[in-house]
Amino acid sequence: MIVLVALLAFYLAFNLGANDVANSMGTSVGSKAVTLRQALIIAGILEFTGAVLFGSAVSETLATDIVNPVLFAATPKVLLLGMVSVLIACGLWMQIATSFGLPVSSSHAVVGAIAGFSWVAAGVRAVDWSSIGIITIAWIATPIVSGAIASGFYSIIKHYILDKPDPLFRLREWIPWLSAALLSVVGVIVLPTVSKPIQVFLLNNWGIALPAHDIPLGLGAIASVTLSLVSWRQLETRQTKERSPITNYQLPITNLIEQQLGRFQVLSACCVAFAHGSNDVGNAIAPLAAIAYISRTGSVPLADFSVPLWILVLGGLGIVVGLAVWGKNVITTVGENIIPLKPSGGFCAELATATTVLLASRLGLPVSTSHALVGGVVGIGLVQNFRSIRFSTLRSIGSAWLTTIPITAALAAGIFSVANWVMGNC
């Protein structure tokens, strides 16, 4: 039984990797900052690392908070069957969306599926409707907020760097500020988690108890200064090479600027991929974790619930394989089929996505990386050229967003009803 369920969880993680994970690298590929193969390798490593090291918390929340497990305390096998239905329903929907290259939210798919089977299994009161309402509001607000932030970031870069008569000189002036913006926004997602083992080591081995924010601030400051120095050096080296007598061609100044901003974009995409892996792997493995707990203990998961390491590894592997095998479809949609992207625009879209997700996390709001990134790309398009936005692509994406929760809810409810009937008549 557990082997079959593990395969279903791998199937869901595979489709999540092919769809949702592709968002973290879509703009980097679309702007030509990295190749598709490089993006798959980078995202694969960082998503897997984030999933295995820091993916347990979200899994525990999804397994116990969307529906009240106490309602199934007397019938744990019903909850087990429901979680199997969630795996199948979400896996099918994510596969369908990916086949059409449509970026959808795995978080919304899982929440919708859990709500669907819970309603059928334990009645309408089994669903936390307030959570569903918050998710709906966050779904509407996320692309709007991200688009506004992305257009603001890009307007600043365009006005103070790209449109100036001396853009290279302006870029040198702005490199420290760009470094600080990148590392302050994205670093707040990653550095607090990374710094925790350092704090524990210093306390246990040296008796040094530092405030929780000191190490992240120190790491961020060092990283910001280092990134600025390296960026200055890279830009100077590139200029020297272009002025060399043996150089047979001269790159336009705008190309040099876009190459440099492309490096910033890749760094932001790496951090988003790591954070995404640590968060969204829970969407794939939370049902499996609940099923494994029920099979092992004969009871529903409550306060003492934890996710075994092998489940985190399984989810991480599924995400990486799905991204490598089938991630190209959604990467192409986000990176190329909404607007033509350059690294300057891609960097701003990634930065806006990270900012939006961070703000939502601080407010405790469940948001979608897909929604944030698409909103960011559209925001860039509004500043560049309104006519460059491909609204046919946006209509398809919007339709997929609107239907994710009701479709997965209906699928999970139908699968659960059939399976429950079959089990009852066996």
CSV table of C-alpha atoms in Angstrom, one decimal:
chain,number,residue,atom,x,y,z
A,1,MET,CA,0.0,0.0,0.0
A,2,ILE,CA,2.6,2.5,1.1
A,3,VAL,CA,4.7,1.8,-2.1
A,4,LEU,CA,1.8,2.6,-4.3
A,5,VAL,CA,1.0,5.8,-2.5
A,6,ALA,CA,4.6,6.8,-2.6
A,7,LEU,CA,4.5,6.4,-6.4
A,8,LEU,CA,1.4,8.6,-6.5
A,9,ALA,CA,3.2,11.2,-4.4
A,10,PHE,CA,6.2,11.0,-6.8
A,11,TYR,CA,3.8,11.5,-9.7
A,12,LEU,CA,2.4,14.7,-8.1
A,13,ALA,CA,5.9,16.0,-7.3
A,14,PHE,CA,6.9,15.2,-10.9
A,15,ASN,CA,4.1,17.4,-12.3
A,16,LEU,CA,4.7,20.1,-9.7
A,17,GLY,CA,8.3,20.2,-10.8
A,18,ALA,CA,7.3,20.4,-14.4
A,19,ASN,CA,4.9,23.2,-13.7
A,20,ASP,CA,5.3,25.3,-10.6
A,21,VAL,CA,9.1,25.0,-10.2
A,22,ALA,CA,9.6,26.1,-13.8
A,23,ASN,CA,8.4,29.6,-12.7
A,24,SER,CA,11.6,30.3,-10.7
A,25,MET,CA,13.7,30.0,-13.9
A,26,GLY,CA,11.3,31.0,-16.6
A,27,THR,CA,12.3,34.7,-16.9
A,28,SER,CA,16.0,33.8,-16.7
A,29,VAL,CA,15.7,31.5,-19.8
A,30,GLY,CA,13.3,34.0,-21.6
A,31,SER,CA,15.8,36.8,-21.1
A,32,LYS,CA,18.7,34.6,-22.3
A,33,ALA,CA,20.5,35.1,-18.9
A,34,VAL,CA,20.9,31.3,-18.8
A,35,THR,CA,20.3,28.5,-21.2
A,36,LEU,CA,17.5,26.0,-20.6
A,37,ARG,CA,20.0,23.3,-19.7
A,38,GLN,CA,21.7,25.6,-17.2
A,39,ALA,CA,18.4,26.6,-15.7
A,40,LEU,CA,17.3,23.0,-15.2
A,41,ILE,CA,20.6,22.1,-13.4
A,42,ILE,CA,20.5,25.2,-11.2
A,43,ALA,CA,16.9,24.9,-10.3
A,44,GLY,CA,17.1,21.2,-9.8
A,45,ILE,CA,20.0,21.5,-7.2
A,46,LEU,CA,18.5,24.4,-5.3
A,47,GLU,CA,14.9,23.1,-5.3
A,48,PHE,CA,16.1,19.6,-4.0
A,49,THR,CA,18.2,21.2,-1.3
A,50,GLY,CA,15.5,23.5,-0.1
A,51,ALA,CA,12.9,20.7,-0.1
A,52,VAL,CA,15.0,18.2,1.9
A,53,LEU,CA,16.5,20.7,4.4
A,54,PHE,CA,13.6,23.0,5.1
A,55,GLY,CA,10.4,21.4,3.6
A,56,SER,CA,8.9,19.7,6.6
A,57,ALA,CA,7.1,22.7,8.2
A,58,VAL,CA,4.7,23.4,5.2
A,59,SER,CA,4.0,19.7,4.8
A,60,GLU,CA,2.9,19.5,8.5
A,61,THR,CA,0.6,22.5,8.1
A,62,LEU,CA,-1.1,21.3,4.9
A,63,ALA,CA,-1.6,17.8,6.4
A,64,THR,CA,-3.4,19.1,9.5
A,65,ASP,CA,-4.7,22.7,9.0
A,66,ILE,CA,-6.9,22.8,5.9
A,67,VAL,CA,-9.3,20.2,7.3
A,68,ASN,CA,-9.7,19.4,11.0
A,69,PRO,CA,-8.1,15.9,11.6
A,70,VAL,CA,-10.2,15.5,14.8
A,71,LEU,CA,-13.3,15.0,12.6
A,72,PHE,CA,-11.6,11.8,11.3
A,73,ALA,CA,-10.3,10.5,14.6
A,74,ALA,CA,-12.8,7.7,14.7
A,75,THR,CA,-12.3,6.8,11.0
A,76,PRO,CA,-8.6,7.4,10.1
A,77,LYS,CA,-8.9,5.1,7.0
A,78,VAL,CA,-11.4,7.7,5.6
A,79,LEU,CA,-8.7,10.4,5.9
A,80,LEU,CA,-6.2,8.0,4.4
A,81,LEU,CA,-8.5,7.4,1.4
A,82,GLY,CA,-9.1,11.1,1.1
A,83,MET,CA,-5.4,11.9,0.9
A,84,VAL,CA,-4.9,9.3,-1.8
A,85,SER,CA,-7.7,11.1,-3.7
A,86,VAL,CA,-5.8,14.4,-3.3
A,87,LEU,CA,-2.6,12.9,-4.8
A,88,ILE,CA,-4.5,11.6,-7.8
A,89,ALA,CA,-6.6,14.7,-8.4
A,90,CYS,CA,-3.7,17.2,-8.1
A,91,GLY,CA,-1.4,15.1,-10.1
A,92,LEU,CA,-3.9,14.9,-13.0
A,93,TRP,CA,-4.7,18.6,-13.0
A,94,MET,CA,-1.0,19.6,-12.8
A,95,GLN,CA,-0.3,17.3,-15.7
A,96,ILE,CA,-3.1,18.7,-17.8
A,97,ALA,CA,-2.0,22.3,-17.1
A,98,THR,CA,1.6,21.5,-17.9
A,99,SER,CA,0.8,19.8,-21.2
A,100,PHE,CA,-0.7,23.2,-22.3
A,101,GLY,CA,2.2,25.1,-20.9
A,102,LEU,CA,-0.1,26.9,-18.3
A,103,PRO,CA,1.5,27.9,-15.0
A,104,VAL,CA,-0.9,27.1,-12.2
A,105,SER,CA,-0.7,27.1,-8.4
A,106,SER,CA,0.1,23.8,-6.8
A,107,SER,CA,-0.8,25.3,-3.4
A,108,HIS,CA,-4.3,26.1,-4.6
A,109,ALA,CA,-4.6,22.7,-6.3
A,110,VAL,CA,-3.8,20.9,-3.0
A,111,VAL,CA,-6.1,23.1,-0.9
A,112,GLY,CA,-8.9,22.7,-3.4
A,113,ALA,CA,-8.5,18.9,-3.5
A,114,ILE,CA,-8.4,18.6,0.3
A,115,ALA,CA,-11.5,20.8,0.6
A,116,GLY,CA,-13.3,18.7,-2.1
A,117,PHE,CA,-12.9,15.3,-0.4
A,118,SER,CA,-13.4,16.7,3.1
A,119,TRP,CA,-16.8,18.1,2.1
A,120,VAL,CA,-17.9,14.8,0.7
A,121,ALA,CA,-16.5,12.8,3.6
A,122,ALA,CA,-17.5,14.9,6.6
A,123,GLY,CA,-19.8,17.6,5.5
A,124,VAL,CA,-19.6,21.2,4.6
A,125,ARG,CA,-18.4,22.2,8.1
A,126,ALA,CA,-15.3,20.0,7.6
A,127,VAL,CA,-13.8,22.7,5.3
A,128,ASP,CA,-12.1,25.8,6.8
A,129,TRP,CA,-14.0,28.2,4.5
A,130,SER,CA,-12.2,31.2,6.0
A,131,SER,CA,-8.9,29.8,4.7
A,132,ILE,CA,-10.4,29.3,1.3
A,133,GLY,CA,-11.6,32.9,1.3
A,134,ILE,CA,-8.2,34.2,2.3
A,135,ILE,CA,-6.6,32.1,-0.5
A,136,THR,CA,-9.1,33.6,-3.0
A,137,ILE,CA,-8.3,37.2,-1.9
A,138,ALA,CA,-4.6,36.5,-2.0
A,139,TRP,CA,-4.9,35.0,-5.5
A,140,ILE,CA,-6.5,38.2,-6.8
A,141,ALA,CA,-4.1,40.5,-5.0
A,142,THR,CA,-0.8,38.6,-5.8
A,143,PRO,CA,-0.3,39.4,-9.5
A,144,ILE,CA,-1.5,43.0,-9.0
A,145,VAL,CA,1.0,43.6,-6.2
A,146,SER,CA,3.8,41.9,-8.0
A,147,GLY,CA,3.1,43.7,-11.2
A,148,ALA,CA,3.1,47.1,-9.4
A,149,ILE,CA,6.4,46.3,-7.7
A,150,ALA,CA,8.0,45.0,-10.9
A,151,SER,CA,6.9,48.1,-12.9
A,152,GLY,CA,8.3,50.3,-10.1
A,153,PHE,CA,11.7,48.5,-10.1
A,154,TYR,CA,11.9,48.6,-13.8
A,155,SER,CA,10.9,52.2,-14.1
A,156,ILE,CA,13.8,53.2,-11.8
A,157,ILE,CA,16.3,51.1,-13.7
A,158,LYS,CA,15.0,52.4,-17.0
A,159,HIS,CA,15.0,56.1,-15.9
A,160,TYR,CA,18.3,56.2,-14.0
A,161,ILE,CA,20.4,53.7,-16.1
A,162,LEU,CA,19.0,52.5,-19.4
A,163,ASP,CA,17.7,55.9,-20.7
A,164,LYS,CA,20.7,58.0,-19.6
A,165,PRO,CA,23.4,59.1,-22.2
A,166,ASP,CA,26.1,57.5,-20.0
A,167,PRO,CA,24.4,54.2,-18.9
A,168,LEU,CA,27.7,52.4,-18.1
A,169,PHE,CA,28.7,55.1,-15.6
A,170,ARG,CA,25.2,55.1,-14.1
A,171,LEU,CA,25.3,51.3,-13.8
A,172,ARG,CA,28.5,51.5,-11.8
A,173,GLU,CA,26.9,54.0,-9.5
A,174,TRP,CA,23.8,51.8,-9.1
A,175,ILE,CA,25.5,48.4,-8.6
A,176,PRO,CA,25.7,48.7,-4.8
A,177,TRP,CA,22.1,49.7,-4.6
A,178,LEU,CA,21.0,46.8,-6.9
A,179,SER,CA,23.1,44.4,-4.8
A,180,ALA,CA,21.5,45.7,-1.6
A,181,ALA,CA,18.0,45.4,-3.1
A,182,LEU,CA,18.6,41.9,-4.3
A,183,LEU,CA,20.1,40.6,-1.1
A,184,SER,CA,17.8,42.5,1.3
A,185,VAL,CA,14.6,41.2,-0.5
A,186,VAL,CA,15.7,37.7,-1.4
A,187,GLY,CA,18.1,37.2,1.6
A,188,VAL,CA,15.3,37.7,4.1
A,189,ILE,CA,13.7,34.6,2.7
A,190,VAL,CA,16.8,32.5,2.8
A,191,LEU,CA,19.3,33.9,5.3
A,192,PRO,CA,17.3,33.5,8.6
A,193,THR,CA,16.9,29.8,7.9
A,194,VAL,CA,20.5,29.3,6.8
A,195,SER,CA,21.8,31.2,9.8
A,196,LYS,CA,20.0,29.1,12.4
A,197,PRO,CA,22.6,26.3,12.4
A,198,ILE,CA,25.4,28.9,12.8
A,199,GLN,CA,23.6,30.4,15.9
A,200,VAL,CA,23.1,26.9,17.4
A,201,PHE,CA,26.8,26.1,16.8
A,202,LEU,CA,28.1,29.3,18.4
A,203,LEU,CA,25.8,28.8,21.4
A,204,ASN,CA,26.6,25.2,22.0
A,205,ASN,CA,30.4,25.4,21.3
A,206,TRP,CA,31.4,28.9,22.3
A,207,GLY,CA,28.6,30.0,24.6
A,208,ILE,CA,27.9,33.0,22.3
A,209,ALA,CA,24.2,33.9,22.2
A,210,LEU,CA,23.6,36.4,19.3
A,211,PRO,CA,20.2,38.1,18.6
A,212,ALA,CA,18.3,36.3,15.9
A,213,HIS,CA,18.8,39.1,13.4
A,214,ASP,CA,22.5,39.7,13.8
A,215,ILE,CA,23.9,36.8,11.7
A,216,PRO,CA,21.4,37.3,8.8
A,217,LEU,CA,22.3,41.1,8.8
A,218,GLY,CA,26.0,40.3,8.9
A,219,LEU,CA,25.8,37.7,6.2
A,220,GLY,CA,23.7,40.0,4.0
A,221,ALA,CA,26.1,43.0,4.4
A,222,ILE,CA,29.1,40.8,3.5
A,223,ALA,CA,27.3,39.3,0.6
A,224,SER,CA,26.1,42.7,-0.6
A,225,VAL,CA,29.7,44.2,-0.5
A,226,THR,CA,31.1,41.1,-2.2
A,227,LEU,CA,28.5,41.2,-4.9
A,228,SER,CA,29.2,44.9,-5.6
A,229,LEU,CA,33.0,44.4,-5.8
A,230,VAL,CA,32.6,41.3,-8.1
A,231,SER,CA,30.1,43.1,-10.3
A,232,TRP,CA,32.4,46.1,-10.7
A,233,ARG,CA,35.3,43.8,-11.5
A,234,GLN,CA,33.3,41.9,-14.1
A,235,LEU,CA,32.0,45.0,-15.8
A,236,GLU,CA,35.5,46.5,-15.9
A,237,THR,CA,37.0,43.3,-17.3
A,238,ARG,CA,34.3,43.1,-20.0
A,239,GLN,CA,34.9,46.7,-21.0
A,240,THR,CA,38.7,46.1,-21.2
A,241,LYS,CA,38.2,43.1,-23.4
A,242,GLU,CA,35.9,44.9,-25.8
A,243,ARG,CA,38.4,47.8,-26.2
A,244,SER,CA,41.3,45.3,-26.9
A,245,PRO,CA,42.9,45.7,-30.4
A,246,ILE,CA,42.5,42.0,-31.0
A,247,THR,CA,38.8,42.2,-30.5
A,248,ASN,CA,37.1,41.9,-33.8
A,249,TYR,CA,33.8,43.3,-32.7
A,250,GLN,CA,32.3,45.8,-30.3
A,251,LEU,CA,29.3,44.9,-28.2
A,252,PRO,CA,26.7,47.8,-27.9
A,253,ILE,CA,26.8,49.4,-24.5
A,254,THR,CA,23.2,48.2,-23.8
A,255,ASN,CA,24.4,44.6,-24.3
A,256,LEU,CA,27.1,45.1,-21.7
A,257,ILE,CA,24.5,46.5,-19.3
A,258,GLU,CA,22.0,43.7,-19.9
A,259,GLN,CA,24.8,41.0,-19.4
A,260,GLN,CA,25.6,42.5,-16.0
A,261,LEU,CA,21.9,42.7,-15.0
A,262,GLY,CA,21.5,39.1,-16.2
A,263,ARG,CA,24.0,38.0,-13.5
A,264,PHE,CA,21.8,39.7,-10.9
A,265,GLN,CA,18.8,38.0,-12.4
A,266,VAL,CA,20.3,34.6,-12.1
A,267,LEU,CA,21.2,35.1,-8.5
A,268,SER,CA,17.6,36.2,-7.7
A,269,ALA,CA,16.3,33.2,-9.5
A,270,CYS,CA,18.5,30.9,-7.5
A,271,CYS,CA,17.3,32.3,-4.2
A,272,VAL,CA,13.6,32.0,-5.4
A,273,ALA,CA,14.2,28.4,-6.4
A,274,PHE,CA,15.7,27.5,-3.0
A,275,ALA,CA,12.8,29.2,-1.2
A,276,HIS,CA,10.3,27.6,-3.5
A,277,GLY,CA,11.7,24.2,-2.9
A,278,SER,CA,11.5,24.6,0.9
A,279,ASN,CA,7.9,25.8,0.7
A,280,ASP,CA,6.0,24.1,-2.2
A,281,VAL,CA,7.4,20.6,-1.8
A,282,GLY,CA,4.8,20.4,1.0
A,283,ASN,CA,2.1,20.5,-1.7
A,284,ALA,CA,3.4,17.2,-3.1
A,285,ILE,CA,4.3,15.2,0.0
A,286,ALA,CA,1.8,16.4,2.7
A,287,PRO,CA,-0.8,13.8,1.7
A,288,LEU,CA,1.9,11.1,1.6
A,289,ALA,CA,3.1,12.1,5.0
A,290,ALA,CA,-0.4,11.9,6.5
A,291,ILE,CA,-1.0,8.5,4.9
A,292,ALA,CA,2.3,7.2,6.2
A,293,TYR,CA,1.4,8.4,9.7
A,294,ILE,CA,-2.0,6.8,9.6
A,295,SER,CA,-0.5,3.5,8.3
A,296,ARG,CA,2.1,3.5,11.0
A,297,THR,CA,0.0,4.5,14.0
A,298,GLY,CA,-3.5,3.7,13.1
A,299,SER,CA,-4.6,7.3,14.1
A,300,VAL,CA,-4.9,10.6,12.4
A,301,PRO,CA,-1.9,13.1,12.5
A,302,LEU,CA,-2.3,15.7,15.2
A,303,ALA,CA,0.2,17.8,17.3
A,304,ASP,CA,3.0,15.2,17.3
A,305,PHE,CA,3.1,14.9,13.5
A,306,SER,CA,6.4,15.1,11.7
A,307,VAL,CA,7.6,14.4,8.2
A,308,PRO,CA,10.1,11.5,7.8
A,309,LEU,CA,13.3,12.3,5.8
A,310,TRP,CA,12.6,9.7,3.1
A,311,ILE,CA,9.4,11.5,2.2
A,312,LEU,CA,11.2,14.8,1.8
A,313,VAL,CA,13.8,13.1,-0.4
A,314,LEU,CA,11.1,11.5,-2.5
A,315,GLY,CA,9.4,14.8,-3.0
A,316,GLY,CA,12.7,16.6,-3.9
A,317,LEU,CA,13.6,13.9,-6.4
A,318,GLY,CA,10.1,14.0,-8.0
A,319,ILE,CA,10.4,17.8,-8.4
A,320,VAL,CA,13.8,17.6,-10.0
A,321,VAL,CA,12.9,14.8,-12.4
A,322,GLY,CA,9.6,16.6,-13.5
A,323,LEU,CA,11.5,19.9,-14.1
A,324,ALA,CA,14.1,18.1,-16.2
A,325,VAL,CA,11.8,16.0,-18.3
A,326,TRP,CA,8.8,18.4,-18.8
A,327,GLY,CA,9.7,21.8,-17.4
A,328,LYS,CA,10.3,23.4,-20.8
A,329,ASN,CA,6.6,24.0,-21.5
A,330,VAL,CA,5.9,26.3,-18.6
A,331,ILE,CA,9.4,27.9,-18.8
A,332,THR,CA,8.6,28.9,-22.4
A,333,THR,CA,5.2,30.3,-21.5
A,334,VAL,CA,6.4,32.5,-18.6
A,335,GLY,CA,9.7,33.5,-20.1
A,336,GLU,CA,8.9,34.0,-23.8
A,337,ASN,CA,5.1,33.9,-24.5
A,338,ILE,CA,3.9,36.8,-22.4
A,339,ILE,CA,6.3,39.6,-23.4
A,340,PRO,CA,9.8,39.6,-25.0
A,341,LEU,CA,12.2,39.8,-22.0
A,342,LYS,CA,15.7,41.2,-21.5
A,343,PRO,CA,17.8,40.6,-18.3
A,344,SER,CA,16.9,44.0,-17.0
A,345,GLY,CA,13.2,43.2,-17.1
A,346,GLY,CA,13.7,39.6,-16.0
A,347,PHE,CA,15.7,40.8,-12.9
A,348,CYS,CA,12.9,43.2,-11.9
A,349,ALA,CA,10.2,40.5,-12.4
A,350,GLU,CA,12.2,38.1,-10.1
A,351,LEU,CA,12.8,40.8,-7.5
A,352,ALA,CA,9.1,41.7,-7.5
A,353,THR,CA,8.2,38.0,-7.1
A,354,ALA,CA,10.5,37.6,-4.2
A,355,THR,CA,9.2,40.8,-2.6
A,356,THR,CA,5.6,39.8,-3.0
A,357,VAL,CA,6.1,36.3,-1.6
A,358,LEU,CA,8.1,37.7,1.3
A,359,LEU,CA,5.4,40.3,2.2
A,360,ALA,CA,2.7,37.6,2.0
A,361,SER,CA,4.7,35.2,4.2
A,362,ARG,CA,5.2,37.9,6.8
A,363,LEU,CA,1.4,38.5,6.8
A,364,GLY,CA,0.7,34.7,6.9
A,365,LEU,CA,-1.1,34.8,3.5
A,366,PRO,CA,-0.9,31.8,1.2
A,367,VAL,CA,0.2,33.0,-2.2
A,368,SER,CA,1.3,31.5,-5.5
A,369,THR,CA,4.8,32.0,-7.0
A,370,SER,CA,3.1,31.4,-10.4
A,371,HIS,CA,0.7,34.3,-9.9
A,372,ALA,CA,3.4,36.6,-8.6
A,373,LEU,CA,5.8,35.9,-11.4
A,374,VAL,CA,3.2,36.3,-14.2
A,375,GLY,CA,2.1,39.6,-12.6
A,376,GLY,CA,5.7,40.8,-12.5
A,377,VAL,CA,6.3,40.0,-16.1
A,378,VAL,CA,3.1,41.8,-17.1
A,379,GLY,CA,4.2,44.8,-15.0
A,380,ILE,CA,7.4,45.0,-17.0
A,381,GLY,CA,5.4,44.8,-20.2
A,382,LEU,CA,3.2,47.8,-19.1
A,383,VAL,CA,6.4,49.9,-18.7
A,384,GLN,CA,8.1,48.7,-21.8
A,385,ASN,CA,5.3,48.7,-24.3
A,386,PHE,CA,1.6,47.9,-23.6
A,387,ARG,CA,1.2,46.4,-27.1
A,388,SER,CA,4.0,43.9,-26.5
A,389,ILE,CA,1.9,42.0,-24.0
A,390,ARG,CA,0.4,38.8,-25.5
A,391,PHE,CA,-3.1,38.9,-24.1
A,392,SER,CA,-4.1,35.6,-25.6
A,393,THR,CA,-1.5,33.9,-23.4
A,394,LEU,CA,-2.7,35.8,-20.4
A,395,ARG,CA,-6.3,34.7,-21.1
A,396,SER,CA,-5.3,31.1,-21.1
A,397,ILE,CA,-3.3,31.5,-17.9
A,398,GLY,CA,-6.1,33.3,-16.2
A,399,SER,CA,-8.6,30.6,-17.1
A,400,ALA,CA,-6.3,28.0,-15.6
A,401,TRP,CA,-6.0,30.1,-12.4
A,402,LEU,CA,-9.8,30.5,-12.1
A,403,THR,CA,-10.5,26.8,-12.5
A,404,THR,CA,-7.8,25.3,-10.4
A,405,ILE,CA,-9.6,25.1,-7.0
A,406,PRO,CA,-13.0,24.0,-8.3
A,407,ILE,CA,-11.5,21.5,-10.7
A,408,THR,CA,-9.2,19.8,-8.1
A,409,ALA,CA,-12.0,20.0,-5.5
A,410,ALA,CA,-14.4,18.2,-7.9
A,411,LEU,CA,-11.8,15.7,-9.0
A,412,ALA,CA,-10.9,14.8,-5.4
A,413,ALA,CA,-14.5,14.6,-4.4
A,414,GLY,CA,-15.4,12.3,-7.3
A,415,ILE,CA,-12.3,10.0,-6.8
A,416,PHE,CA,-13.0,9.8,-3.1
A,417,SER,CA,-16.7,9.0,-3.6
A,418,VAL,CA,-15.9,6.2,-6.1
A,419,ALA,CA,-13.1,4.8,-4.0
A,420,ASN,CA,-15.2,4.9,-0.8
A,421,TRP,CA,-18.1,3.2,-2.5
A,422,VAL,CA,-15.8,0.5,-3.9
A,423,MET,CA,-14.2,-0.1,-0.4
A,424,GLY,CA,-17.6,-0.2,1.2
A,425,ASN,CA,-18.8,-2.9,-1.2
A,426,CYS,CA,-15.7,-5.1,-1.1
